[in-house]
Short mmCIF file of C-alpha atoms and ligand atoms in Angstrom, two decimals:
data_model
loop_
_atom_site.label_atom_id
_atom_site.label_comp_id
_atom_site.label_asym_id
_atom_site.label_seq_id
_atom_site.Cartn_x
_atom_site.Cartn_y
_atom_site.Cartn_z
CA UNK A 1 -54.16 78.44 135.27
CA UNK A 2 -57.83 78.69 136.19
CA UNK A 3 -58.71 77.93 139.80
CA UNK A 4 -61.76 76.00 138.66
CA UNK A 5 -62.63 74.69 135.24
CA UNK A 6 -65.49 72.92 133.52
CA UNK A 7 -66.11 72.24 129.83
CA UNK A 8 -67.49 75.75 129.34
CA UNK A 9 -66.32 77.83 132.33
CA UNK A 10 -62.88 78.91 133.60
CA UNK A 11 -62.80 80.62 136.97
CA UNK A 12 -59.70 82.71 137.73
CA UNK A 13 -58.93 84.64 140.93
CA UNK A 14 -60.61 87.84 139.78
CA UNK A 15 -62.25 87.05 136.46
CA UNK A 16 -64.32 84.50 134.64
CA UNK A 17 -64.14 83.12 131.11
CA UNK A 18 -66.84 81.23 129.28
CA UNK A 19 -66.82 79.15 126.12
CA UNK A 20 -69.09 81.06 123.74
CA UNK A 21 -71.75 78.45 122.93
CA UNK A 22 -73.16 80.51 120.06
CA UNK A 23 -69.93 79.83 118.15
CA UNK A 24 -69.83 76.06 118.59
CA UNK A 25 -69.03 73.77 116.92
CA UNK A 26 -67.40 75.94 114.27
CA UNK A 27 -65.18 77.85 116.73
CA UNK A 28 -64.02 77.30 120.34
CA UNK A 29 -63.85 80.87 121.55
CA UNK A 30 -63.22 81.70 125.24
CA UNK A 31 -64.57 85.09 126.25
CA UNK A 32 -63.84 87.05 129.47
CA UNK A 33 -66.91 87.92 131.53
CA UNK A 34 -65.92 90.92 133.63
CA UNK A 35 -69.22 92.44 134.76
CA UNK A 36 -72.85 91.61 135.59
CA UNK A 37 -73.83 93.39 132.36
CA UNK A 38 -71.48 91.21 130.29
CA UNK A 39 -72.97 88.12 131.96
CA UNK A 40 -76.53 89.30 131.25
CA UNK A 41 -75.68 89.80 127.57
CA UNK A 42 -74.07 86.36 127.33
CA UNK A 43 -77.07 84.66 128.95
CA UNK A 44 -79.57 86.57 126.79
CA UNK A 45 -77.89 85.46 123.57
CA UNK A 46 -77.21 81.92 124.91
CA UNK A 47 -73.43 82.21 124.80
CA UNK A 48 -73.79 80.99 128.41
CA UNK A 49 -76.65 78.51 128.60
CA UNK A 50 -78.03 75.40 130.33
CA UNK A 51 -79.84 75.82 133.63
CA UNK A 52 -77.04 74.69 136.00
CA UNK A 53 -74.33 76.64 134.15
CA UNK A 54 -76.41 79.82 134.21
CA UNK A 55 -76.80 79.59 138.00
CA UNK A 56 -73.13 78.81 138.65
CA UNK A 57 -71.77 81.52 136.37
CA UNK A 58 -74.10 84.04 138.03
CA UNK A 59 -72.68 83.06 141.43
CA UNK A 60 -69.09 83.68 140.27
CA UNK A 61 -69.99 86.99 138.60
CA UNK A 62 -71.68 88.15 141.79
CA UNK A 63 -68.72 87.06 143.95
CA UNK A 64 -66.23 88.83 141.70
CA UNK A 65 -68.36 91.96 141.56
CA UNK A 66 -68.60 91.98 145.37
CA UNK A 67 -64.81 91.67 145.71
CA UNK A 68 -64.19 94.63 143.41
CA UNK A 69 -67.14 96.77 144.64
CA UNK A 70 -67.21 96.35 148.44
CA UNK A 71 -69.39 99.45 148.95
CA UNK A 72 -71.95 98.65 146.27
CA UNK A 73 -75.46 97.35 146.88
CA UNK A 74 -74.90 93.65 146.09
CA UNK A 75 -78.59 92.88 146.48
CA UNK A 76 -79.44 95.15 143.60
CA UNK A 77 -76.93 93.33 141.38
CA UNK A 78 -78.29 89.96 142.44
CA UNK A 79 -81.82 91.11 141.59
CA UNK A 80 -80.70 92.08 138.10
CA UNK A 81 -78.98 88.73 137.54
CA UNK A 82 -82.07 86.90 138.82
CA UNK A 83 -84.37 88.61 136.32
CA UNK A 84 -82.22 87.66 133.31
CA UNK A 85 -83.48 84.07 132.91
CA UNK A 86 -86.89 83.72 134.57
CA UNK A 87 -87.54 80.04 133.84
CA UNK A 88 -84.37 78.27 135.04
CA UNK A 89 -84.74 77.77 138.79
CA UNK A 90 -81.06 76.84 139.26
CA UNK A 91 -80.33 80.55 138.87
CA UNK A 92 -82.64 81.31 141.80
CA UNK A 93 -81.11 78.47 143.83
CA UNK A 94 -77.57 79.80 143.34
CA UNK A 95 -78.49 83.43 144.00
CA UNK A 96 -80.46 82.48 147.14
CA UNK A 97 -77.32 80.71 148.39
CA UNK A 98 -75.13 83.71 147.57
CA UNK A 99 -77.47 86.25 149.18
CA UNK A 100 -77.44 84.20 152.38
CA UNK A 101 -73.67 84.98 152.58
CA UNK A 102 -73.88 88.75 151.95
CA UNK A 103 -73.30 89.63 155.60
CA UNK A 104 -70.14 87.52 155.75
CA UNK A 105 -68.40 89.54 153.05
CA UNK A 106 -66.80 89.04 149.65
CA UNK A 107 -64.48 86.17 150.62
CA UNK A 108 -67.45 84.16 151.84
CA UNK A 109 -69.19 84.79 148.52
CA UNK A 110 -66.20 83.46 146.57
CA UNK A 111 -66.13 80.36 148.77
CA UNK A 112 -69.87 79.86 148.37
CA UNK A 113 -69.65 80.09 144.56
CA UNK A 114 -66.84 77.51 144.54
CA UNK A 115 -68.93 75.23 146.78
CA UNK A 116 -71.92 75.52 144.41
CA UNK A 117 -69.62 74.56 141.52
CA UNK A 118 -68.33 71.50 143.40
CA UNK A 119 -71.89 70.58 144.40
CA UNK A 120 -73.14 70.69 140.81
CA UNK A 121 -70.29 68.48 139.65
CA UNK A 122 -71.19 65.89 142.30
CA UNK A 123 -74.94 66.12 141.56
CA UNK A 124 -74.26 65.54 137.85
CA UNK A 125 -72.29 62.41 138.62
CA UNK A 126 -75.01 61.03 140.91
CA UNK A 127 -77.96 61.63 138.57
CA UNK A 128 -75.95 60.43 135.59
CA UNK A 129 -75.21 57.15 137.37
CA UNK A 130 -78.89 56.71 138.22
CA UNK A 131 -79.83 57.45 134.61
CA UNK A 132 -77.18 55.07 133.28
CA UNK A 133 -78.62 52.29 135.47
CA UNK A 134 -81.75 52.44 133.28
CA UNK A 135 -79.82 52.02 130.01
CA UNK A 136 -78.71 48.78 128.37
CA UNK A 137 -76.69 47.87 125.31
CA UNK A 138 -78.71 48.28 122.14
CA UNK A 139 -80.91 51.07 123.52
CA UNK A 140 -81.78 53.79 121.03
CA UNK A 141 -82.23 56.97 123.01
CA UNK A 142 -83.71 60.21 121.73
CA UNK A 143 -82.70 63.49 123.38
CA UNK A 144 -83.59 67.16 122.96
CA UNK A 145 -81.59 70.39 123.30
CA UNK A 146 -78.20 70.12 125.05
CA UNK A 147 -77.81 68.73 128.54
CA UNK A 148 -74.16 67.74 128.60
CA UNK A 149 -70.91 68.98 130.12
CA UNK A 150 -71.38 72.26 128.26
CA UNK A 151 -74.49 73.00 130.32
CA UNK A 152 -73.21 72.12 133.81
CA UNK A 153 -70.06 71.99 135.94
CA UNK A 154 -69.86 68.23 135.53
CA UNK A 155 -70.79 65.46 133.16
CA UNK A 156 -74.28 66.84 132.45
CA UNK A 157 -77.84 65.71 133.15
CA UNK A 158 -79.54 63.61 130.42
CA UNK A 159 -76.35 63.49 128.34
CA UNK A 160 -74.49 62.74 131.57
CA UNK A 161 -76.48 59.50 131.84
CA UNK A 162 -75.48 58.61 128.26
CA UNK A 163 -71.83 59.45 129.00
CA UNK A 164 -71.72 57.29 132.15
CA UNK A 165 -73.41 54.42 130.28
CA UNK A 166 -70.75 54.73 127.60
CA UNK A 167 -68.00 54.63 130.28
CA UNK A 168 -69.57 51.41 131.58
CA UNK A 169 -69.36 49.81 128.14
CA UNK A 170 -73.08 50.10 127.38
CA UNK A 171 -73.49 50.54 123.63
CA UNK A 172 -76.16 53.07 122.73
CA UNK A 173 -77.41 54.79 119.64
CA UNK A 174 -78.58 58.36 120.19
CA UNK A 175 -81.03 60.36 118.11
CA UNK A 176 -80.34 64.07 118.51
CA UNK A 177 -83.19 66.54 117.94
CA UNK A 178 -81.67 69.55 116.20
CA UNK A 179 -83.77 71.74 118.54
CA UNK A 180 -85.12 74.71 116.64
CA UNK A 181 -84.85 77.63 116.87
CA UNK A 182 -81.34 77.91 118.29
CA UNK A 183 -80.08 74.47 117.31
CA UNK A 184 -78.55 73.40 120.63
CA UNK A 185 -79.00 69.79 119.50
CA UNK A 186 -77.64 70.21 115.98
CA UNK A 187 -74.69 72.31 117.10
CA UNK A 188 -73.87 71.30 120.69
CA UNK A 189 -75.25 67.82 121.38
CA UNK A 190 -73.99 66.48 118.05
CA UNK A 191 -70.56 67.90 118.95
CA UNK A 192 -70.69 66.36 122.43
CA UNK A 193 -71.78 62.96 121.09
CA UNK A 194 -68.78 62.91 118.75
CA UNK A 195 -66.55 64.01 121.65
CA UNK A 196 -67.91 61.19 123.83
CA UNK A 197 -67.62 58.63 121.03
CA UNK A 198 -71.34 57.79 121.17
CA UNK A 199 -72.88 56.85 117.79
CA UNK A 200 -75.65 59.28 116.93
CA UNK A 201 -77.89 60.55 114.17
CA UNK A 202 -79.17 64.07 113.90
CA UNK A 203 -82.88 64.55 113.16
CA UNK A 204 -85.08 67.61 112.82
CA UNK A 205 -87.57 67.96 115.68
CA UNK A 206 -90.44 67.10 113.33
CA UNK A 207 -88.98 63.64 112.60
CA UNK A 208 -89.30 62.24 116.13
CA UNK A 209 -92.90 61.07 115.62
CA UNK A 210 -92.24 58.97 112.53
CA UNK A 211 -89.03 57.63 114.09
CA UNK A 212 -91.07 56.37 117.07
CA UNK A 213 -93.83 55.05 114.80
CA UNK A 214 -91.14 53.02 113.03
CA UNK A 215 -90.20 51.48 116.39
CA UNK A 216 -86.71 52.97 116.34
CA UNK A 217 -86.72 54.72 119.74
CA UNK A 218 -86.50 52.81 123.04
CA UNK A 219 -86.25 55.73 125.47
CA UNK A 220 -86.40 59.50 125.57
CA UNK A 221 -84.17 61.37 128.02
CA UNK A 222 -84.28 65.14 128.44
CA UNK A 223 -83.21 67.75 130.98
CA UNK A 224 -85.28 70.37 132.80
CA UNK A 225 -85.12 74.05 133.68
CA UNK A 226 -87.70 73.81 136.45
CA UNK A 227 -89.57 70.88 138.03
CA UNK A 228 -92.74 71.80 139.93
CA UNK A 229 -94.15 70.29 143.11
CA UNK A 230 -96.62 68.24 141.04
CA UNK A 231 -93.92 66.98 138.63
CA UNK A 232 -94.77 69.24 135.67
CA UNK A 233 -91.56 70.59 134.23
CA UNK A 234 -90.26 73.27 131.88
CA UNK A 235 -87.59 72.50 129.33
CA UNK A 236 -86.48 73.74 125.91
CA UNK A 237 -89.44 74.32 123.60
CA UNK A 238 -90.23 71.11 121.73
CA UNK A 239 -89.92 68.89 124.80
CA UNK A 240 -93.70 68.84 125.34
CA UNK A 241 -94.32 67.75 121.75
CA UNK A 242 -91.77 64.97 122.24
CA UNK A 243 -93.48 63.82 125.44
CA UNK A 244 -96.89 63.68 123.75
CA UNK A 245 -95.48 61.63 120.88
CA UNK A 246 -93.57 59.31 123.26
CA UNK A 247 -96.74 58.77 125.31
CA UNK A 248 -98.74 57.91 122.17
CA UNK A 249 -96.10 55.38 121.10
CA UNK A 250 -95.55 54.04 124.64
CA UNK A 251 -91.88 55.00 124.64
CA UNK A 252 -90.57 55.61 128.20
CA UNK A 253 -89.94 59.30 128.76
CA UNK A 254 -87.41 60.34 131.43
CA UNK A 255 -86.45 63.73 132.79
CA UNK A 256 -82.96 63.96 134.31
CA UNK A 257 -82.11 66.87 136.62
CA UNK A 258 -80.40 67.82 139.89
CA UNK A 259 -82.48 68.59 143.00
CA UNK A 260 -81.49 72.23 142.43
CA UNK A 261 -83.89 72.26 139.46
CA UNK A 262 -86.86 71.38 141.68
CA UNK A 263 -89.01 74.34 142.76
CA UNK A 264 -91.28 73.12 145.59
CA UNK A 265 -92.90 76.56 145.74
CA UNK A 266 -94.15 76.21 142.17
CA UNK A 267 -97.29 74.10 142.47
CA UNK A 268 -97.89 73.37 138.78
CA UNK A 269 -96.46 74.17 135.37
CA UNK A 270 -99.02 76.93 134.92
CA UNK A 271 -96.96 79.05 137.35
CA UNK A 272 -93.70 78.80 135.42
CA UNK A 273 -92.77 82.04 133.64
CA UNK A 274 -91.71 81.52 130.04
CA UNK A 275 -89.81 84.26 128.20
CA UNK A 276 -90.64 85.27 124.64
CA UNK A 277 -87.55 85.66 122.50
CA UNK A 278 -86.45 87.69 119.50
CA UNK A 279 -88.58 87.06 116.35
CA UNK A 280 -85.37 86.98 114.30
CA UNK A 281 -84.63 83.52 115.77
CA UNK A 282 -87.66 82.14 113.91
CA UNK A 283 -87.39 84.16 110.72
CA UNK A 284 -83.94 82.71 110.06
CA UNK A 285 -80.79 81.45 111.78
CA UNK A 286 -77.45 82.97 112.72
CA UNK A 287 -74.20 81.74 114.22
CA UNK A 288 -70.57 81.09 113.41
CA UNK A 289 -71.93 79.29 110.33
CA UNK A 290 -73.25 82.59 108.98
CA UNK A 291 -76.65 84.24 108.85
CA UNK A 292 -79.69 83.48 106.76
CA UNK A 293 -83.22 84.89 106.75
CA UNK A 294 -85.88 82.89 104.93
CA UNK A 295 -89.13 84.37 106.21
CA UNK A 296 -90.53 87.77 105.23
CA UNK A 297 -88.52 90.23 107.31
CA UNK A 298 -91.68 91.38 109.12
CA UNK A 299 -93.30 87.93 109.55
CA UNK A 300 -95.26 87.89 112.86
CA UNK A 301 -93.69 85.38 115.25
CA UNK A 302 -94.50 83.46 118.46
CA UNK A 303 -91.22 82.40 120.05
CA UNK A 304 -91.40 80.97 123.60
CA UNK A 305 -88.00 79.79 124.87
CA UNK A 306 -89.45 76.83 126.81
CA UNK A 307 -92.57 74.72 127.09
CA UNK A 308 -94.14 72.84 129.97
CA UNK A 309 -94.57 69.07 129.97
CA UNK A 310 -97.31 67.79 132.28
CA UNK A 311 -96.31 65.19 134.86
CA UNK A 312 -98.81 62.72 133.37
CA UNK A 313 -96.51 62.25 130.35
CA UNK A 314 -93.37 61.43 132.38
CA UNK A 315 -92.33 57.84 133.10
CA UNK A 316 -89.81 58.78 135.80
CA UNK A 317 -87.91 61.77 137.16
CA UNK A 318 -84.23 60.90 137.56
CA UNK A 319 -82.66 63.17 140.18
CA UNK A 320 -79.40 62.88 142.09
CA UNK A 321 -81.58 62.06 145.11
CA UNK A 322 -83.35 59.11 143.50
CA UNK A 323 -85.52 57.88 140.66
CA UNK A 324 -89.12 58.93 141.27
CA UNK A 325 -92.24 57.53 139.66
CA UNK A 326 -95.61 59.29 139.52
CA UNK A 327 -96.65 57.96 142.95
CA UNK A 328 -93.43 59.23 144.59
CA UNK A 329 -93.87 62.60 142.91
CA UNK A 330 -97.46 62.80 144.18
CA UNK A 331 -96.09 62.23 147.71
CA UNK A 332 -93.65 65.11 147.11
CA UNK A 333 -90.58 62.92 147.60
CA UNK A 334 -88.64 64.80 144.89
CA UNK A 335 -88.94 68.00 146.94
CA UNK A 336 -87.10 66.56 149.94
CA UNK A 337 -83.71 68.16 150.45
CA UNK A 338 -84.74 71.22 148.46
CA UNK A 339 -86.54 72.78 151.42
CA UNK A 340 -89.99 74.23 151.20
CA UNK A 341 -89.02 77.87 151.45
CA UNK A 342 -89.96 79.58 148.21
CA UNK A 343 -86.88 80.73 146.38
CA UNK A 344 -87.35 84.22 145.05
CA UNK A 345 -88.37 83.14 141.59
CA UNK A 346 -89.82 85.40 138.99
CA UNK A 347 -93.38 84.23 138.61
CA UNK A 348 -96.38 84.87 136.42
CA UNK A 349 -98.74 84.69 139.39
O1 MRU B 1 -81.99 77.70 126.36
P1 MRU B 1 -81.04 76.65 126.85
O2 MRU B 1 -80.12 76.17 125.79
O3 MRU B 1 -80.33 77.11 128.09
O4 MRU B 1 -81.97 75.44 127.25
C1 MRU B 1 -81.37 74.36 127.91
C2 MRU B 1 -82.31 73.28 128.26
O5 MRU B 1 -83.47 73.36 127.98
C3 MRU B 1 -81.75 72.15 129.04
O6 MRU B 1 -82.46 70.98 128.77
C4 MRU B 1 -81.86 72.47 130.55
O7 MRU B 1 -81.29 73.71 130.83
C5 MRU B 1 -81.21 71.43 131.37
S1 MRU B 1 -79.46 71.47 131.05
C6 MRU B 1 -78.60 70.53 131.91
#
């Protein structure tokens, strides 16, 4: 029996298992994660993914490493974990919290990781309820990437809002962007929608504009990997294009995230580091469904993992701490509770 469990993480006394998200929905495969190196590999290939889940799983890996390597330099391990996913600030938040416990020993680290897990579950519930308050029966909501229970310890962020609305009896229709290149929408969100019993239709990312032009989208709800002091935010590549299109068609555009995704030390989106990924992800696709390459094998590729949406395109930021409009963001209200101390993020500047 795991001591702690979410949709995609099982925490045992001295080991961790994750649901391999590269295999979904074709196969539900639980994989042991027994070292920082194994965790880094899983995060790099997106077997472990979603900003909150990445931070929480890093905390457990660090705690378990500390328990089995009491003499080792834990800081050095934490630094390596931190550098694995430079954009998602939840990773920095969790590792900052863990490092603050180093002097208290391995047991304190295990307790801290469990507390972070419990916190994320509670934050999900709070932001999801706030998001659900904005939804009404008949709403057609478009979402991008995957922001559900798979990506967090709890009910999720943007998908969490849809799930809570469903629990309240609000009848929605959801349009799911397939989310090229790694298909988190087509594989994971479609699977979660079916699991939640929410009617949905899958679209390719390039269909969102004509869907909005046809008046078929009432709201867009997405997650975030990092929200800056000025409200700019990074999320899965394609989010910015969606925000531009929503703005043009006057469709309300919401970002749903926990306060742990806010980085008050990051003034604007220009400071957010964005990793470039393997060209093979663009030249074809691979997963439990098989592997196909359609481009010339040496086709030059530009493959940023995330893009940055400027605050001017956002209708409201839905956090666990409140729903903030542009004026509240300009006053820095979304940063309250996060503290102003810069977390040790990897930065471009
Ligand atoms: O590369 P991924 O799949 O980890 O990207 C995930 C997203 O972009 C999510 O929207 C974000 O992490 C928020 S998840 C609750």
